mmCIF file of C-alpha atoms in Angstrom:
data_model
loop_
_atom_site.group_PDB
_atom_site.id
_atom_site.type_symbol
_atom_site.label_atom_id
_atom_site.label_comp_id
_atom_site.label_asym_id
_atom_site.label_seq_id
_atom_site.Cartn_x
_atom_site.Cartn_y
_atom_site.Cartn_z
ATOM 1 C CA MET A 175 0.205 -0.101 -0.044
ATOM 2 C CA ASN A 176 1.222 3.578 -0.784
ATOM 3 C CA PRO A 177 0.638 5.843 1.981
ATOM 4 C CA GLY A 178 0.757 8.933 -0.269
ATOM 5 C CA ASN A 179 -2.216 7.553 -3.047
ATOM 6 C CA PRO A 180 -5.293 8.623 -1.272
ATOM 7 C CA ALA A 181 -7.014 6.044 -3.301
ATOM 8 C CA ASP A 182 -5.377 3.074 -1.423
ATOM 9 C CA HIS A 183 -7.439 4.251 1.785
ATOM 10 C CA HIS A 184 -10.405 2.967 0.540
ATOM 11 C CA ALA A 185 -9.289 -0.737 0.872
ATOM 12 C CA ASN A 186 -11.140 -1.511 4.024
ATOM 13 C CA PRO A 187 -12.175 -5.066 5.009
ATOM 14 C CA GLY A 188 -15.734 -5.827 4.490
ATOM 15 C CA ASP A 189 -16.183 -2.632 2.667
ATOM 16 C CA ASP A 190 -18.503 -3.185 -0.201
ATOM 17 C CA HIS A 191 -19.960 0.239 -0.828
ATOM 18 C CA GLY A 192 -17.970 0.958 -3.840
ATOM 19 C CA LYS A 193 -17.835 4.608 -4.860
ATOM 20 C CA HIS A 194 -20.674 5.521 -2.143
ATOM 21 C CA PRO A 195 -19.472 4.609 1.109
ATOM 22 C CA ARG A 196 -22.573 4.473 4.041
ATOM 23 C CA LYS A 197 -23.047 7.893 5.740
ATOM 24 C CA LEU A 198 -22.985 7.615 9.558
ATOM 25 C CA ILE A 199 -23.314 11.447 9.770
ATOM 26 C CA PHE A 200 -24.722 13.571 7.072
ATOM 27 C CA ALA A 201 -24.997 17.457 7.231
ATOM 28 C CA PRO A 202 -25.401 17.926 10.954
ATOM 29 C CA GLY A 203 -25.380 21.728 10.369
ATOM 30 C CA ASP A 204 -27.835 22.053 7.725
ATOM 31 C CA MET A 205 -30.158 19.234 8.028
ATOM 32 C CA GLU A 206 -30.465 18.814 11.960
ATOM 33 C CA VAL A 207 -31.382 22.198 13.249
ATOM 34 C CA SER A 208 -32.694 20.828 16.157
ATOM 35 C CA THR A 209 -33.533 17.630 18.059
ATOM 36 C CA PRO A 210 -36.681 16.518 19.743
ATOM 37 C CA ASN A 211 -35.178 15.944 23.372
ATOM 38 C CA ASP A 212 -32.345 18.311 22.767
ATOM 39 C CA GLN A 213 -31.247 18.542 26.645
ATOM 40 C CA THR A 214 -28.166 18.568 28.371
ATOM 41 C CA THR A 215 -28.011 15.399 30.153
ATOM 42 C CA PRO A 216 -27.303 16.110 33.877
ATOM 43 C CA ILE A 217 -23.769 15.819 35.145
ATOM 44 C CA GLN A 218 -23.195 14.532 38.595
ATOM 45 C CA LYS A 219 -22.561 17.258 41.064
ATOM 46 C CA LEU A 220 -18.840 17.475 42.245
ATOM 47 C CA ASP A 221 -17.756 19.342 44.843
ATOM 48 C CA LEU A 222 -15.303 21.791 43.560
ATOM 49 C CA ALA A 223 -15.043 23.956 46.564
ATOM 50 C CA ALA A 224 -11.229 22.273 46.701
ATOM 51 C CA THR A 225 -10.399 23.283 43.126
ATOM 52 C CA LEU A 226 -11.709 26.382 42.110
ATOM 53 C CA ALA A 227 -10.903 29.692 43.131
ATOM 54 C CA PRO A 228 -13.052 31.697 45.741
ATOM 55 C CA ALA A 229 -15.680 33.508 43.857
ATOM 56 C CA ASN A 230 -14.481 37.002 45.658
ATOM 57 C CA VAL A 231 -11.099 37.013 43.538
ATOM 58 C CA SER A 232 -9.873 40.348 44.634
ATOM 59 C CA ARG A 233 -9.947 43.343 41.868
ATOM 60 C CA LEU A 234 -6.503 43.211 42.255
ATOM 61 C CA ILE A 235 -5.927 39.743 41.019
ATOM 62 C CA SER A 236 -8.458 39.831 38.169
ATOM 63 C CA GLU A 237 -6.604 43.044 36.749
ATOM 64 C CA ALA A 238 -3.255 41.256 36.933
ATOM 65 C CA LEU A 239 -4.701 38.399 34.905
ATOM 66 C CA ARG A 240 -5.884 40.568 32.586
ATOM 67 C CA SER A 241 -3.090 42.777 32.459
ATOM 68 C CA GLU A 242 -0.842 43.633 29.164
ATOM 69 C CA THR A 243 2.228 43.608 31.450
ATOM 70 C CA SER A 244 4.100 40.512 31.104
ATOM 71 C CA THR A 245 5.868 40.867 34.491
ATOM 72 C CA PRO A 246 3.805 41.510 37.615
ATOM 73 C CA ASN A 247 5.222 42.928 40.262
ATOM 74 C CA SER A 248 5.788 40.974 43.695
ATOM 75 C CA VAL A 249 2.609 41.950 44.936
ATOM 76 C CA MET A 250 0.788 40.738 42.167
ATOM 77 C CA GLU A 251 2.687 37.766 42.159
ATOM 78 C CA GLU A 252 1.826 36.748 45.656
ATOM 79 C CA GLN A 253 -1.810 37.274 45.099
ATOM 80 C CA ILE A 254 -1.856 35.137 41.946
ATOM 81 C CA LEU A 255 0.064 32.392 43.310
ATOM 82 C CA SER A 256 -2.015 32.248 46.450
ATOM 83 C CA HIS A 257 -4.726 30.800 44.286
ATOM 84 C CA PRO A 258 -2.787 27.592 42.458
ATOM 85 C CA ALA A 259 -6.301 26.358 41.406
ATOM 86 C CA ARG A 260 -7.373 29.315 39.385
ATOM 87 C CA ALA A 261 -6.842 27.537 36.099
ATOM 88 C CA HIS A 262 -9.721 25.020 34.588
ATOM 89 C CA GLN A 263 -9.936 21.841 36.302
ATOM 90 C CA PHE A 264 -11.008 18.769 34.263
ATOM 91 C CA VAL A 265 -13.760 16.740 36.357
ATOM 92 C CA THR A 266 -16.407 16.120 34.227
ATOM 93 C CA ASN A 267 -16.009 12.559 33.203
ATOM 94 C CA PRO A 268 -15.000 9.276 34.799
ATOM 95 C CA PRO A 269 -11.309 7.967 33.586
ATOM 96 C CA LEU A 270 -11.113 7.026 29.910
ATOM 97 C CA THR A 271 -10.104 3.267 29.806
ATOM 98 C CA VAL A 272 -9.565 1.535 26.705
ATOM 99 C CA SER A 273 -12.817 -0.929 27.353
ATOM 100 C CA GLN A 274 -14.696 2.243 26.518
ATOM 101 C CA MET A 275 -13.006 2.434 22.926
ATOM 102 C CA HIS A 276 -14.292 0.855 19.918
ATOM 103 C CA PRO A 277 -12.306 -1.758 19.129
ATOM 104 C CA THR A 278 -11.574 -1.806 15.914
ATOM 105 C CA ASN A 279 -12.905 1.404 14.079
ATOM 106 C CA PRO A 280 -12.153 4.683 15.244
ATOM 107 C CA LEU A 281 -14.823 6.542 12.767
ATOM 108 C CA HIS A 282 -17.382 4.756 14.938
ATOM 109 C CA GLN A 283 -15.868 5.800 18.113
ATOM 110 C CA PHE A 284 -15.963 9.427 16.873
ATOM 111 C CA HIS A 285 -19.895 8.900 15.796
ATOM 112 C CA THR A 286 -20.631 7.724 19.589
ATOM 113 C CA TRP A 287 -18.691 10.663 20.973
ATOM 114 C CA PHE A 288 -20.121 12.984 18.402
ATOM 115 C CA ARG A 289 -23.735 11.804 19.357
ATOM 116 C CA ASP A 290 -23.080 12.258 23.070
ATOM 117 C CA PRO A 291 -26.669 13.915 24.463
ATOM 118 C CA ARG A 292 -24.361 16.488 26.445
ATOM 119 C CA LEU A 293 -23.701 18.044 23.075
ATOM 120 C CA SER A 294 -26.365 20.098 22.384
ATOM 121 C CA ALA A 295 -27.205 21.063 18.858
ATOM 122 C CA SER A 296 -27.074 24.922 20.030
ATOM 123 C CA SER A 297 -23.357 24.156 20.728
ATOM 124 C CA ALA A 298 -22.335 23.209 17.024
ATOM 125 C CA PRO A 299 -20.703 20.299 17.945
ATOM 126 C CA GLU A 300 -19.821 19.810 14.215
ATOM 127 C CA THR A 301 -17.256 23.032 14.514
ATOM 128 C CA CYS A 302 -13.796 21.751 13.788
ATOM 129 C CA THR A 303 -10.295 23.282 12.743
ATOM 130 C CA LEU A 304 -8.717 22.243 9.660
ATOM 131 C CA ALA A 305 -5.002 22.456 9.177
ATOM 132 C CA THR A 306 -3.324 22.648 5.765
ATOM 133 C CA ALA A 307 0.150 23.471 4.827
ATOM 134 C CA SER A 308 1.691 24.586 1.364
ATOM 135 C CA LEU A 309 4.317 23.195 -0.619
ATOM 136 C CA PRO A 310 7.427 23.767 -0.741
ATOM 137 C CA LEU A 311 7.663 26.169 2.055
ATOM 138 C CA GLY A 312 5.459 24.310 4.415
ATOM 139 C CA ARG A 313 3.540 27.148 5.935
ATOM 140 C CA VAL A 314 0.797 26.188 7.770
ATOM 141 C CA SER A 315 -2.816 27.769 7.934
ATOM 142 C CA ALA A 316 -5.571 26.840 9.639
ATOM 143 C CA ARG A 317 -9.292 27.807 9.527
ATOM 144 C CA VAL A 318 -12.629 26.869 11.565
ATOM 145 C CA VAL A 319 -14.878 24.859 8.992
ATOM 146 C CA TYR A 320 -18.177 22.620 9.647
ATOM 147 C CA LEU A 321 -18.173 18.942 9.527
ATOM 148 C CA LYS A 322 -20.949 18.132 7.317
ATOM 149 C CA GLU A 323 -20.398 14.049 6.782
ATOM 150 C CA LEU A 324 -18.881 11.378 8.000
ATOM 151 C CA ASP A 325 -18.621 8.375 6.156
ATOM 152 C CA GLU A 326 -17.023 4.877 6.508
ATOM 153 C CA ARG A 327 -13.777 6.401 4.407
ATOM 154 C CA GLY A 328 -13.484 9.538 6.528
ATOM 155 C CA TRP A 329 -14.647 13.291 7.269
ATOM 156 C CA VAL A 330 -16.127 15.305 4.628
ATOM 157 C CA VAL A 331 -16.308 19.364 4.634
ATOM 158 C CA TYR A 332 -17.449 21.556 1.862
ATOM 159 C CA SER A 333 -16.304 24.906 0.592
ATOM 160 C CA ASN A 334 -14.812 26.799 -2.152
ATOM 161 C CA TRP A 335 -11.190 25.681 -3.249
ATOM 162 C CA GLY A 336 -10.894 27.512 -6.278
ATOM 163 C CA SER A 337 -8.544 30.671 -5.037
ATOM 164 C CA ARG A 338 -5.201 30.496 -5.765
ATOM 165 C CA GLN A 339 -4.815 32.808 -2.336
ATOM 166 C CA GLY A 340 -6.674 30.170 -0.525
ATOM 167 C CA LYS A 341 -6.324 26.837 0.972
ATOM 168 C CA GLY A 342 -7.162 25.406 -2.759
ATOM 169 C CA ALA A 343 -3.944 26.162 -3.519
ATOM 170 C CA GLN A 344 -2.267 24.446 -0.677
ATOM 171 C CA VAL A 345 -4.287 21.416 -1.493
ATOM 172 C CA PHE A 346 -4.552 20.963 -5.374
ATOM 173 C CA GLY A 347 -1.394 23.152 -6.249
ATOM 174 C CA THR A 348 -1.377 26.303 -8.408
ATOM 175 C CA GLN A 349 -1.506 27.105 -11.943
ATOM 176 C CA THR A 350 1.230 28.408 -14.051
ATOM 177 C CA ASP A 351 -0.879 31.343 -15.575
ATOM 178 C CA ALA A 352 -1.511 34.305 -14.402
ATOM 179 C CA ASP A 353 -5.186 33.698 -13.687
ATOM 180 C CA SER A 354 -6.279 33.947 -10.126
ATOM 181 C CA ILE A 355 -8.768 30.989 -10.387
ATOM 182 C CA LEU A 356 -7.802 27.700 -9.963
ATOM 183 C CA GLY A 357 -10.387 26.410 -12.420
ATOM 184 C CA ALA A 358 -12.966 23.374 -11.913
ATOM 185 C CA MET A 359 -12.921 21.397 -8.769
ATOM 186 C CA PRO A 360 -10.619 18.070 -9.254
ATOM 187 C CA GLU A 361 -12.268 14.961 -9.611
ATOM 188 C CA PRO A 362 -10.814 11.950 -7.509
ATOM 189 C CA GLU A 363 -10.281 9.912 -10.235
ATOM 190 C CA ASP A 364 -9.161 12.635 -12.796
ATOM 191 C CA GLY A 365 -5.622 13.839 -13.369
ATOM 192 C CA ASP A 366 -2.322 14.274 -11.438
ATOM 193 C CA LEU A 367 -3.538 15.818 -8.074
ATOM 194 C CA SER A 368 0.176 15.756 -6.781
ATOM 195 C CA GLU A 369 0.963 19.499 -7.118
ATOM 196 C CA GLY A 370 -0.401 20.529 -3.662
ATOM 197 C CA ASN A 371 0.067 18.942 -0.265
ATOM 198 C CA LYS A 372 -2.645 16.476 0.357
ATOM 199 C CA TRP A 373 -1.928 15.968 4.184
ATOM 200 C CA ALA A 374 -4.048 17.585 6.327
ATOM 201 C CA ALA A 375 -5.561 17.624 9.898
ATOM 202 C CA LEU A 376 -8.866 18.244 11.597
ATOM 203 C CA THR A 377 -9.188 18.837 15.099
ATOM 204 C CA PHE A 378 -12.624 18.871 17.183
ATOM 205 C CA ASN A 379 -12.701 20.635 20.726
ATOM 206 C CA TRP A 380 -16.013 20.120 22.720
ATOM 207 C CA GLY A 381 -15.646 21.945 26.196
ATOM 208 C CA THR A 382 -18.946 20.545 27.336
ATOM 209 C CA THR A 383 -17.942 16.970 27.959
ATOM 210 C CA GLU A 384 -14.096 17.997 28.043
ATOM 211 C CA ARG A 385 -13.129 16.186 24.891
ATOM 212 C CA GLN A 386 -10.963 16.484 21.853
ATOM 213 C CA VAL A 387 -10.528 14.546 18.749
ATOM 214 C CA ARG A 388 -7.599 15.137 16.548
ATOM 215 C CA ILE A 389 -7.400 13.423 12.820
ATOM 216 C CA GLU A 390 -4.341 13.341 10.621
ATOM 217 C CA GLY A 391 -4.336 12.065 6.995
ATOM 218 C CA LEU A 392 -4.595 12.634 3.106
ATOM 219 C CA ILE A 393 -7.249 14.964 1.623
ATOM 220 C CA GLU A 394 -9.386 13.555 -1.472
ATOM 221 C CA PRO A 395 -11.935 15.306 -3.433
ATOM 222 C CA LEU A 396 -15.455 14.333 -3.753
ATOM 223 C CA SER A 397 -17.038 13.641 -7.027
ATOM 224 C CA ARG A 398 -19.305 16.029 -8.326
ATOM 225 C CA GLU A 399 -22.145 13.812 -7.939
ATOM 226 C CA GLU A 400 -21.334 13.378 -4.145
ATOM 227 C CA SER A 401 -20.857 17.336 -3.733
ATOM 228 C CA GLU A 402 -24.219 18.195 -5.490
ATOM 229 C CA LEU A 403 -26.002 15.774 -3.032
ATOM 230 C CA TYR A 404 -25.097 18.255 -0.241
ATOM 231 C CA TRP A 405 -25.380 21.454 -2.465
ATOM 232 C CA ARG A 406 -29.152 20.918 -2.692
ATOM 233 C CA THR A 407 -29.598 21.074 1.083
ATOM 234 C CA ARG A 408 -27.956 24.475 1.343
ATOM 235 C CA GLU A 409 -30.431 27.329 1.341
ATOM 236 C CA ARG A 410 -30.663 29.862 -1.693
ATOM 237 C CA GLY A 411 -28.556 32.448 0.209
ATOM 238 C CA SER A 412 -25.892 30.639 0.734
ATOM 239 C CA GLN A 413 -25.714 29.108 -3.080
ATOM 240 C CA ILE A 414 -25.746 32.692 -4.245
ATOM 241 C CA GLY A 415 -22.910 33.480 -1.462
ATOM 242 C CA ALA A 416 -20.568 30.759 -2.908
ATOM 243 C CA TRP A 417 -21.402 31.866 -6.165
ATOM 244 C CA ALA A 418 -20.495 35.682 -5.495
ATOM 245 C CA SER A 419 -16.943 35.267 -3.423
ATOM 246 C CA TRP A 420 -13.829 34.976 -4.746
ATOM 247 C CA GLN A 421 -12.906 33.223 -1.624
ATOM 248 C CA SER A 422 -9.648 35.050 -0.346
ATOM 249 C CA LYS A 423 -9.114 37.207 -2.799
ATOM 250 C CA VAL A 424 -8.048 40.936 -1.638
ATOM 251 C CA LEU A 425 -11.159 43.024 -1.912
ATOM 252 C CA TRP A 426 -9.463 46.462 -0.763
ATOM 253 C CA SER A 427 -6.573 47.099 1.218
ATOM 254 C CA ALA A 428 -5.087 50.419 2.577
ATOM 255 C CA GLU A 429 -1.897 51.406 4.833
ATOM 256 C CA PRO A 430 -2.801 52.587 8.537
ATOM 257 C CA ALA A 431 -1.738 55.717 8.111
ATOM 258 C CA SER A 432 -4.064 56.455 5.480
ATOM 259 C CA LEU A 433 -7.114 55.756 7.452
ATOM 260 C CA ILE A 434 -6.663 57.871 10.388
ATOM 261 C CA GLU A 435 -8.568 60.830 8.592
ATOM 262 C CA ARG A 436 -10.585 58.982 6.573
ATOM 263 C CA ARG A 437 -12.629 56.620 8.703
ATOM 264 C CA ARG A 438 -15.665 57.598 10.519
ATOM 265 C CA LYS A 439 -14.848 60.187 13.731
ATOM 266 C CA SER A 440 -17.394 58.322 15.679
ATOM 267 C CA LEU A 441 -15.582 54.710 15.529
ATOM 268 C CA ALA A 442 -12.303 56.477 15.796
ATOM 269 C CA GLN A 443 -13.231 57.378 19.605
ATOM 270 C CA ASP A 444 -12.815 53.333 20.404
ATOM 271 C CA VAL A 445 -11.107 50.665 18.897
ATOM 272 C CA CYS A 446 -13.771 48.290 19.638
ATOM 273 C CA PRO A 447 -16.898 50.185 19.928
ATOM 274 C CA GLN A 448 -20.099 48.543 21.565
ATOM 275 C CA VAL A 449 -22.603 49.849 19.270
ATOM 276 C CA ILE A 450 -22.362 50.631 15.260
ATOM 277 C CA PRO A 451 -23.994 54.022 14.635
ATOM 278 C CA GLY A 452 -27.330 53.555 12.402
ATOM 279 C CA ASP A 453 -26.058 55.730 9.616
ATOM 280 C CA VAL A 454 -22.910 53.713 9.268
ATOM 281 C CA ASP A 455 -23.667 52.672 5.353
ATOM 282 C CA GLU A 456 -23.900 55.995 4.430
ATOM 283 C CA THR A 457 -21.087 57.534 6.234
ATOM 284 C CA ASP A 458 -18.584 55.093 6.750
ATOM 285 C CA ILE A 459 -15.681 54.784 4.043
ATOM 286 C CA ASP A 460 -15.897 51.949 1.281
ATOM 287 C CA ASP A 461 -13.454 49.191 2.341
ATOM 288 C CA GLY A 462 -14.371 46.439 -0.278
ATOM 289 C CA ARG A 463 -18.062 45.276 1.020
ATOM 290 C CA ALA A 464 -19.570 47.079 -1.747
ATOM 291 C CA LEU A 465 -17.903 45.187 -4.187
ATOM 292 C CA LEU A 466 -18.863 41.945 -2.678
ATOM 293 C CA GLU A 467 -22.509 43.207 -2.395
ATOM 294 C CA LYS A 468 -22.376 43.761 -6.250
ATOM 295 C CA ARG A 469 -21.090 40.559 -6.912
ATOM 296 C CA VAL A 470 -23.981 39.025 -5.044
ATOM 297 C CA ARG A 471 -26.750 41.176 -6.942
ATOM 298 C CA GLU A 472 -25.088 40.092 -10.153
ATOM 299 C CA MET A 473 -25.947 36.413 -9.164
ATOM 300 C CA GLU A 474 -29.030 37.016 -8.134
ATOM 301 C CA GLU A 475 -30.009 38.368 -11.279
ATOM 302 C CA ARG A 476 -28.079 35.784 -13.361
ATOM 303 C CA PHE A 477 -29.884 32.719 -11.303
ATOM 304 C CA ALA A 478 -33.237 34.722 -10.764
ATOM 305 C CA GLY A 479 -35.402 32.337 -13.025
ATOM 306 C CA ALA A 480 -33.293 29.262 -12.134
ATOM 307 C CA GLU A 481 -35.529 26.745 -9.719
ATOM 308 C CA GLN A 482 -32.125 25.244 -8.852
ATOM 309 C CA ILE A 483 -28.954 26.989 -8.544
ATOM 310 C CA PRO A 484 -26.135 24.716 -10.138
ATOM 311 C CA LEU A 485 -23.131 23.593 -8.232
ATOM 312 C CA PRO A 486 -20.334 26.098 -8.930
ATOM 313 C CA PRO A 487 -17.329 24.377 -10.824
ATOM 314 C CA PHE A 488 -14.833 25.253 -8.284
ATOM 315 C CA TRP A 489 -16.795 24.453 -5.097
ATOM 316 C CA GLY A 490 -17.220 21.053 -3.605
ATOM 317 C CA GLY A 491 -16.714 18.781 -0.797
ATOM 318 C CA VAL A 492 -13.066 16.951 0.374
ATOM 319 C CA ARG A 493 -12.770 13.780 2.505
ATOM 320 C CA LEU A 494 -10.157 13.475 5.212
ATOM 321 C CA VAL A 495 -9.232 9.827 4.792
ATOM 322 C CA PRO A 496 -7.237 8.982 8.203
ATOM 323 C CA GLU A 497 -4.206 7.839 8.856
ATOM 324 C CA SER A 498 -4.212 8.498 12.506
ATOM 325 C CA VAL A 499 -7.319 9.571 15.070
ATOM 326 C CA GLU A 500 -6.704 10.497 18.622
ATOM 327 C CA PHE A 501 -9.434 10.605 21.308
ATOM 328 C CA TRP A 502 -8.401 12.927 24.119
ATOM 329 C CA GLN A 503 -10.430 13.346 27.447
ATOM 330 C CA GLY A 504 -9.487 15.718 30.170
ATOM 331 C CA ARG A 505 -8.506 14.544 33.622
ATOM 332 C CA ARG A 506 -7.500 16.031 36.820
ATOM 333 C CA SER A 507 -4.024 17.745 37.343
ATOM 334 C CA ARG A 508 -3.866 17.353 33.496
ATOM 335 C CA LEU A 509 -3.228 13.664 33.477
ATOM 336 C CA HIS A 510 -5.200 13.369 30.467
ATOM 337 C CA ASP A 511 -6.334 10.301 28.845
ATOM 338 C CA ARG A 512 -5.271 10.051 25.381
ATOM 339 C CA PHE A 513 -6.275 7.131 23.070
ATOM 340 C CA ARG A 514 -4.854 6.805 19.239
ATOM 341 C CA TYR A 515 -5.866 4.810 16.411
ATOM 342 C CA VAL A 516 -3.168 4.197 13.923
ATOM 343 C CA ARG A 517 -3.490 2.693 10.563
ATOM 344 C CA VAL A 518 -1.494 -0.090 9.623
ATOM 345 C CA ASN A 519 -1.266 -2.745 7.094
ATOM 346 C CA GLY A 520 -3.458 -5.721 7.508
ATOM 347 C CA GLY A 521 -2.252 -7.728 4.498
ATOM 348 C CA GLY A 522 -2.875 -7.144 0.889
ATOM 349 C CA ASP A 523 -4.834 -4.328 0.726
ATOM 350 C CA SER A 524 -6.524 -4.470 3.593
ATOM 351 C CA TYR A 525 -5.711 -2.635 6.780
ATOM 352 C CA ILE A 526 -6.306 -2.648 10.795
ATOM 353 C CA TRP A 527 -6.276 -0.272 13.241
ATOM 354 C CA ARG A 528 -3.789 -0.149 16.222
ATOM 355 C CA ILE A 529 -4.708 1.485 19.582
ATOM 356 C CA GLN A 530 -2.143 3.007 21.476
ATOM 357 C CA ARG A 531 -2.367 5.039 24.780
ATOM 358 C CA LEU A 532 -0.502 8.236 24.617
ATOM 359 C CA SER A 533 1.350 10.201 27.463
ATOM 360 C CA PRO A 534 -0.313 13.277 28.482
#
């Protein structure tokens, strides 16, 4: 098996689903707005008096913790260090042991954690961080995305992949011409996709359950047919937005010195104003938003008579096919429980998952 070829990852014992593997999760953020019994499961009350800092922490301590000064004075240090348990302590779960882990498949283990009733729909448990790196420099970038599908091959996210300035160039490589668009979304079976860096990582962090899942593996594009299935679940406004956006392309730029006199005087009084003036659209300077909204109007006119808006050629889904999957669960004193599934050759074209416990 060639670890650099995403096609090799499909070889799984008992996988007879062919091109369309069975889905475990489908579009959780679009199809499942709410659940009938979307209630947080009561968690056993624990005595935290010995571990949490007192509620009446002095104003001096609070200000010191928020201070921009990296070297607090001796009084501050004494006050801060007198509360050694000021950091978060992990007390939600019992110890995580191997007997609680799925014996053969990390995707099914993920499905179990994802469906934990303590993760309410309002907490958006599908939120995750996708990290990619460009070649040959190896510069890493990360962005928050939403898991839309989990099938028996891996984790699926959808996005615009056509911009040379965005993540599409990192994953699928760049073109040699001066065009700012990469072109059509690559098909998994078409062409040589070796120009970009297919290695990527996804991280899920669920504070409510004090759990984290880290996935590392290779990205492969979904077929257009698969992407269209999800595309049809998106609201029309989101479909228009996908067509209108040149994702990651610079719409406007300015040097800081040029903004001092040009920007709104009312906004200049406070770096982070709490209230945006009601006339901001009429009196604020143009910062590129108007160009984006013009594109939106153009797309609305273009598809005004279309009952169904077609899938853009540069937009689609990618599947992260895992090489390793780590399940992390917080534990007191930072002695966290960590189990990792590592994909190893099982003989021939098949593979199996080896389970390891990692040191915290």
